[in-house]
């Protein structure tokens, strides 16, 4: 059983930065994908960034809404992935979740329903 634990959320002013961490209970280099999602109140959970992590670090992909502002990275030695969030906007306010492992290899890593394991989430609030 994989456990994911997010941390690093908080409240910041617009234009500020936060770095989220997602620590996994297992070797992340044995997972196929890890991803960050977010969910605002009353809205569906949507992908923010996703990364192929199996065996060796890959290049992350990003939702258009965060490209150029957010950076996803991984540290295999710590079994942790990060989400560096810069130039934060009020519309970035949401609960942020870490996810790992596609249920099937042909599932879309951009879809929340594709993932087996989830963290408990960490709240990010950006004020104007």
PDB file of C-alpha atoms in Angstrom:
ATOM      1  CA  UNK A   1       0.000   0.000   0.000  1.00  0.00           C
ATOM      2  CA  UNK A   2       1.373   3.367  -1.039  1.00  0.00           C
ATOM      3  CA  UNK A   3       0.941   6.339   1.243  1.00  0.00           C
ATOM      4  CA  UNK A   4       1.379   9.896   0.030  1.00  0.00           C
ATOM      5  CA  UNK A   5       1.727  12.849   2.375  1.00  0.00           C
ATOM      6  CA  UNK A   6       1.520  16.414   1.116  1.00  0.00           C
ATOM      7  CA  UNK A   7       2.861  19.423   2.985  1.00  0.00           C
ATOM      8  CA  UNK A   8       3.794  23.018   2.345  1.00  0.00           C
ATOM      9  CA  UNK A   9       0.433  24.637   1.789  1.00  0.00           C
ATOM     10  CA  UNK A  10      -0.501  27.948   3.335  1.00  0.00           C
ATOM     11  CA  UNK A  11      -1.793  31.455   2.764  1.00  0.00           C
ATOM     12  CA  UNK A  12       0.084  33.945   0.624  1.00  0.00           C
ATOM     13  CA  UNK A  13      -0.542  37.207  -1.152  1.00  0.00           C
ATOM     14  CA  UNK A  14      -0.835  37.347  -4.912  1.00  0.00           C
ATOM     15  CA  UNK A  15       2.580  37.235  -6.529  1.00  0.00           C
ATOM     16  CA  UNK A  16       4.018  35.123  -3.736  1.00  0.00           C
ATOM     17  CA  UNK A  17       5.472  31.631  -3.801  1.00  0.00           C
ATOM     18  CA  UNK A  18       4.972  28.303  -2.081  1.00  0.00           C
ATOM     19  CA  UNK A  19       6.631  24.921  -2.428  1.00  0.00           C
ATOM     20  CA  UNK A  20       4.529  21.832  -1.914  1.00  0.00           C
ATOM     21  CA  UNK A  21       6.059  18.471  -1.066  1.00  0.00           C
ATOM     22  CA  UNK A  22       4.646  14.988  -1.516  1.00  0.00           C
ATOM     23  CA  UNK A  23       6.488  12.274   0.375  1.00  0.00           C
ATOM     24  CA  UNK A  24       5.816   8.701  -0.702  1.00  0.00           C
ATOM     25  CA  UNK A  25       6.103   5.640   1.508  1.00  0.00           C
ATOM     26  CA  UNK A  26       7.723   3.654  -1.310  1.00  0.00           C
ATOM     27  CA  UNK A  27      10.418   4.071  -3.938  1.00  0.00           C
ATOM     28  CA  UNK A  28       8.988   6.592  -6.406  1.00  0.00           C
ATOM     29  CA  UNK A  29      11.255   5.342  -9.189  1.00  0.00           C
ATOM     30  CA  UNK A  30       9.017   2.242  -9.259  1.00  0.00           C
ATOM     31  CA  UNK A  31       5.896   4.301  -9.882  1.00  0.00           C
ATOM     32  CA  UNK A  32       4.903   5.088 -13.441  1.00  0.00           C
ATOM     33  CA  UNK A  33       3.379   8.526 -12.924  1.00  0.00           C
ATOM     34  CA  UNK A  34       3.059  11.045 -10.151  1.00  0.00           C
ATOM     35  CA  UNK A  35       0.936  14.129 -10.442  1.00  0.00           C
ATOM     36  CA  UNK A  36      -0.386  17.184  -8.682  1.00  0.00           C
ATOM     37  CA  UNK A  37      -4.082  18.000  -8.854  1.00  0.00           C
ATOM     38  CA  UNK A  38      -6.113  20.783  -7.331  1.00  0.00           C
ATOM     39  CA  UNK A  39      -9.720  21.207  -6.417  1.00  0.00           C
ATOM     40  CA  UNK A  40     -11.421  24.482  -5.664  1.00  0.00           C
ATOM     41  CA  UNK A  41     -14.713  24.537  -3.716  1.00  0.00           C
ATOM     42  CA  UNK A  42     -17.588  23.452  -5.915  1.00  0.00           C
ATOM     43  CA  UNK A  43     -15.330  22.498  -8.794  1.00  0.00           C
ATOM     44  CA  UNK A  44     -13.910  19.265 -10.130  1.00  0.00           C
ATOM     45  CA  UNK A  45     -10.421  18.061  -9.387  1.00  0.00           C
ATOM     46  CA  UNK A  46      -8.088  19.063 -12.209  1.00  0.00           C
ATOM     47  CA  UNK A  47      -4.511  18.270 -13.063  1.00  0.00           C
ATOM     48  CA  UNK A  48      -1.794  20.834 -12.429  1.00  0.00           C
ATOM     49  CA  UNK A  49       1.375  18.912 -13.300  1.00  0.00           C
ATOM     50  CA  UNK A  50       2.319  15.310 -14.039  1.00  0.00           C
ATOM     51  CA  UNK A  51       5.570  13.439 -14.350  1.00  0.00           C
ATOM     52  CA  UNK A  52       6.673  10.025 -15.568  1.00  0.00           C
ATOM     53  CA  UNK A  53       8.807   8.778 -12.685  1.00  0.00           C
ATOM     54  CA  UNK A  54       9.505   5.147 -13.515  1.00  0.00           C
ATOM     55  CA  UNK A  55      13.220   4.262 -13.192  1.00  0.00           C
ATOM     56  CA  UNK A  56      14.632   7.693 -13.993  1.00  0.00           C
ATOM     57  CA  UNK A  57      13.456  11.311 -13.777  1.00  0.00           C
ATOM     58  CA  UNK A  58      11.391  12.493 -16.714  1.00  0.00           C
ATOM     59  CA  UNK A  59      10.260  15.909 -17.870  1.00  0.00           C
ATOM     60  CA  UNK A  60       7.077  17.181 -16.277  1.00  0.00           C
ATOM     61  CA  UNK A  61       4.060  18.469 -18.159  1.00  0.00           C
ATOM     62  CA  UNK A  62       1.800  21.244 -16.971  1.00  0.00           C
ATOM     63  CA  UNK A  63      -1.697  22.516 -17.304  1.00  0.00           C
ATOM     64  CA  UNK A  64      -1.823  25.637 -19.445  1.00  0.00           C
ATOM     65  CA  UNK A  65      -3.041  27.676 -16.474  1.00  0.00           C
ATOM     66  CA  UNK A  66       0.234  27.149 -14.575  1.00  0.00           C
ATOM     67  CA  UNK A  67       2.841  26.904 -17.328  1.00  0.00           C
ATOM     68  CA  UNK A  68       5.756  29.216 -16.676  1.00  0.00           C
ATOM     69  CA  UNK A  69       4.768  29.672 -13.020  1.00  0.00           C
ATOM     70  CA  UNK A  70       4.817  26.172 -11.507  1.00  0.00           C
ATOM     71  CA  UNK A  71       7.628  23.628 -11.577  1.00  0.00           C
ATOM     72  CA  UNK A  72       7.312  19.965 -10.654  1.00  0.00           C
ATOM     73  CA  UNK A  73      10.427  18.060  -9.645  1.00  0.00           C
ATOM     74  CA  UNK A  74      11.406  14.827  -7.951  1.00  0.00           C
ATOM     75  CA  UNK A  75      14.046  13.674  -5.494  1.00  0.00           C
ATOM     76  CA  UNK A  76      14.353   9.907  -5.714  1.00  0.00           C
ATOM     77  CA  UNK A  77      16.665   9.745  -2.695  1.00  0.00           C
ATOM     78  CA  UNK A  78      13.876  11.231  -0.575  1.00  0.00           C
ATOM     79  CA  UNK A  79      10.992   9.556  -2.434  1.00  0.00           C
ATOM     80  CA  UNK A  80       9.488  12.996  -2.739  1.00  0.00           C
ATOM     81  CA  UNK A  81       8.045  15.130  -5.493  1.00  0.00           C
ATOM     82  CA  UNK A  82       7.722  18.883  -5.247  1.00  0.00           C
ATOM     83  CA  UNK A  83       5.614  21.587  -6.763  1.00  0.00           C
ATOM     84  CA  UNK A  84       7.266  24.995  -6.756  1.00  0.00           C
ATOM     85  CA  UNK A  85       4.580  27.604  -7.267  1.00  0.00           C
ATOM     86  CA  UNK A  86       5.618  31.140  -8.191  1.00  0.00           C
ATOM     87  CA  UNK A  87       3.664  34.238  -9.181  1.00  0.00           C
ATOM     88  CA  UNK A  88       0.628  32.867  -7.401  1.00  0.00           C
ATOM     89  CA  UNK A  89      -2.789  34.230  -8.304  1.00  0.00           C
ATOM     90  CA  UNK A  90      -6.066  34.210  -6.356  1.00  0.00           C
ATOM     91  CA  UNK A  91      -7.412  31.686  -8.869  1.00  0.00           C
ATOM     92  CA  UNK A  92      -4.724  29.239  -7.713  1.00  0.00           C
ATOM     93  CA  UNK A  93      -6.590  28.931  -4.415  1.00  0.00           C
ATOM     94  CA  UNK A  94      -7.545  25.286  -3.947  1.00  0.00           C
ATOM     95  CA  UNK A  95      -6.822  22.082  -2.114  1.00  0.00           C
ATOM     96  CA  UNK A  96      -3.783  20.515  -3.748  1.00  0.00           C
ATOM     97  CA  UNK A  97      -3.451  16.761  -3.964  1.00  0.00           C
ATOM     98  CA  UNK A  98      -0.621  14.431  -4.869  1.00  0.00           C
ATOM     99  CA  UNK A  99      -1.444  11.272  -6.825  1.00  0.00           C
ATOM    100  CA  UNK A 100       0.533   8.274  -8.030  1.00  0.00           C
ATOM    101  CA  UNK A 101       0.304   5.159 -10.173  1.00  0.00           C
ATOM    102  CA  UNK A 102      -2.063   4.775 -13.078  1.00  0.00           C
ATOM    103  CA  UNK A 103      -4.611   2.001 -12.733  1.00  0.00           C
ATOM    104  CA  UNK A 104      -3.783   0.991 -16.274  1.00  0.00           C
ATOM    105  CA  UNK A 105      -0.793   1.963 -18.367  1.00  0.00           C
ATOM    106  CA  UNK A 106      -3.038   3.285 -21.157  1.00  0.00           C
ATOM    107  CA  UNK A 107      -4.952   5.637 -18.873  1.00  0.00           C
ATOM    108  CA  UNK A 108      -4.519   9.371 -19.314  1.00  0.00           C
ATOM    109  CA  UNK A 109      -2.215  10.812 -16.614  1.00  0.00           C
ATOM    110  CA  UNK A 110      -4.128  14.092 -16.828  1.00  0.00           C
ATOM    111  CA  UNK A 111      -7.312  12.506 -15.512  1.00  0.00           C
ATOM    112  CA  UNK A 112      -7.959  12.197 -11.774  1.00  0.00           C
ATOM    113  CA  UNK A 113      -9.794   8.911 -12.265  1.00  0.00           C
ATOM    114  CA  UNK A 114      -6.643   7.330 -13.681  1.00  0.00           C
ATOM    115  CA  UNK A 115      -4.747   7.253 -10.385  1.00  0.00           C
ATOM    116  CA  UNK A 116      -4.732   4.625  -7.668  1.00  0.00           C
ATOM    117  CA  UNK A 117      -3.156   6.458  -4.748  1.00  0.00           C
ATOM    118  CA  UNK A 118      -3.909   9.893  -3.281  1.00  0.00           C
ATOM    119  CA  UNK A 119      -2.639  12.052  -0.487  1.00  0.00           C
ATOM    120  CA  UNK A 120      -4.880  13.875   1.963  1.00  0.00           C
ATOM    121  CA  UNK A 121      -4.315  17.251   0.346  1.00  0.00           C
ATOM    122  CA  UNK A 122      -2.848  20.568   1.432  1.00  0.00           C
ATOM    123  CA  UNK A 123      -4.681  23.885   1.253  1.00  0.00           C
ATOM    124  CA  UNK A 124      -3.292  26.791  -0.747  1.00  0.00           C
ATOM    125  CA  UNK A 125      -4.968  30.168  -0.343  1.00  0.00           C
ATOM    126  CA  UNK A 126      -3.896  33.187  -2.379  1.00  0.00           C
ATOM    127  CA  UNK A 127      -5.289  36.586  -1.477  1.00  0.00           C
ATOM    128  CA  UNK A 128      -5.367  39.607  -3.738  1.00  0.00           C
TER     129      UNK A 128
END
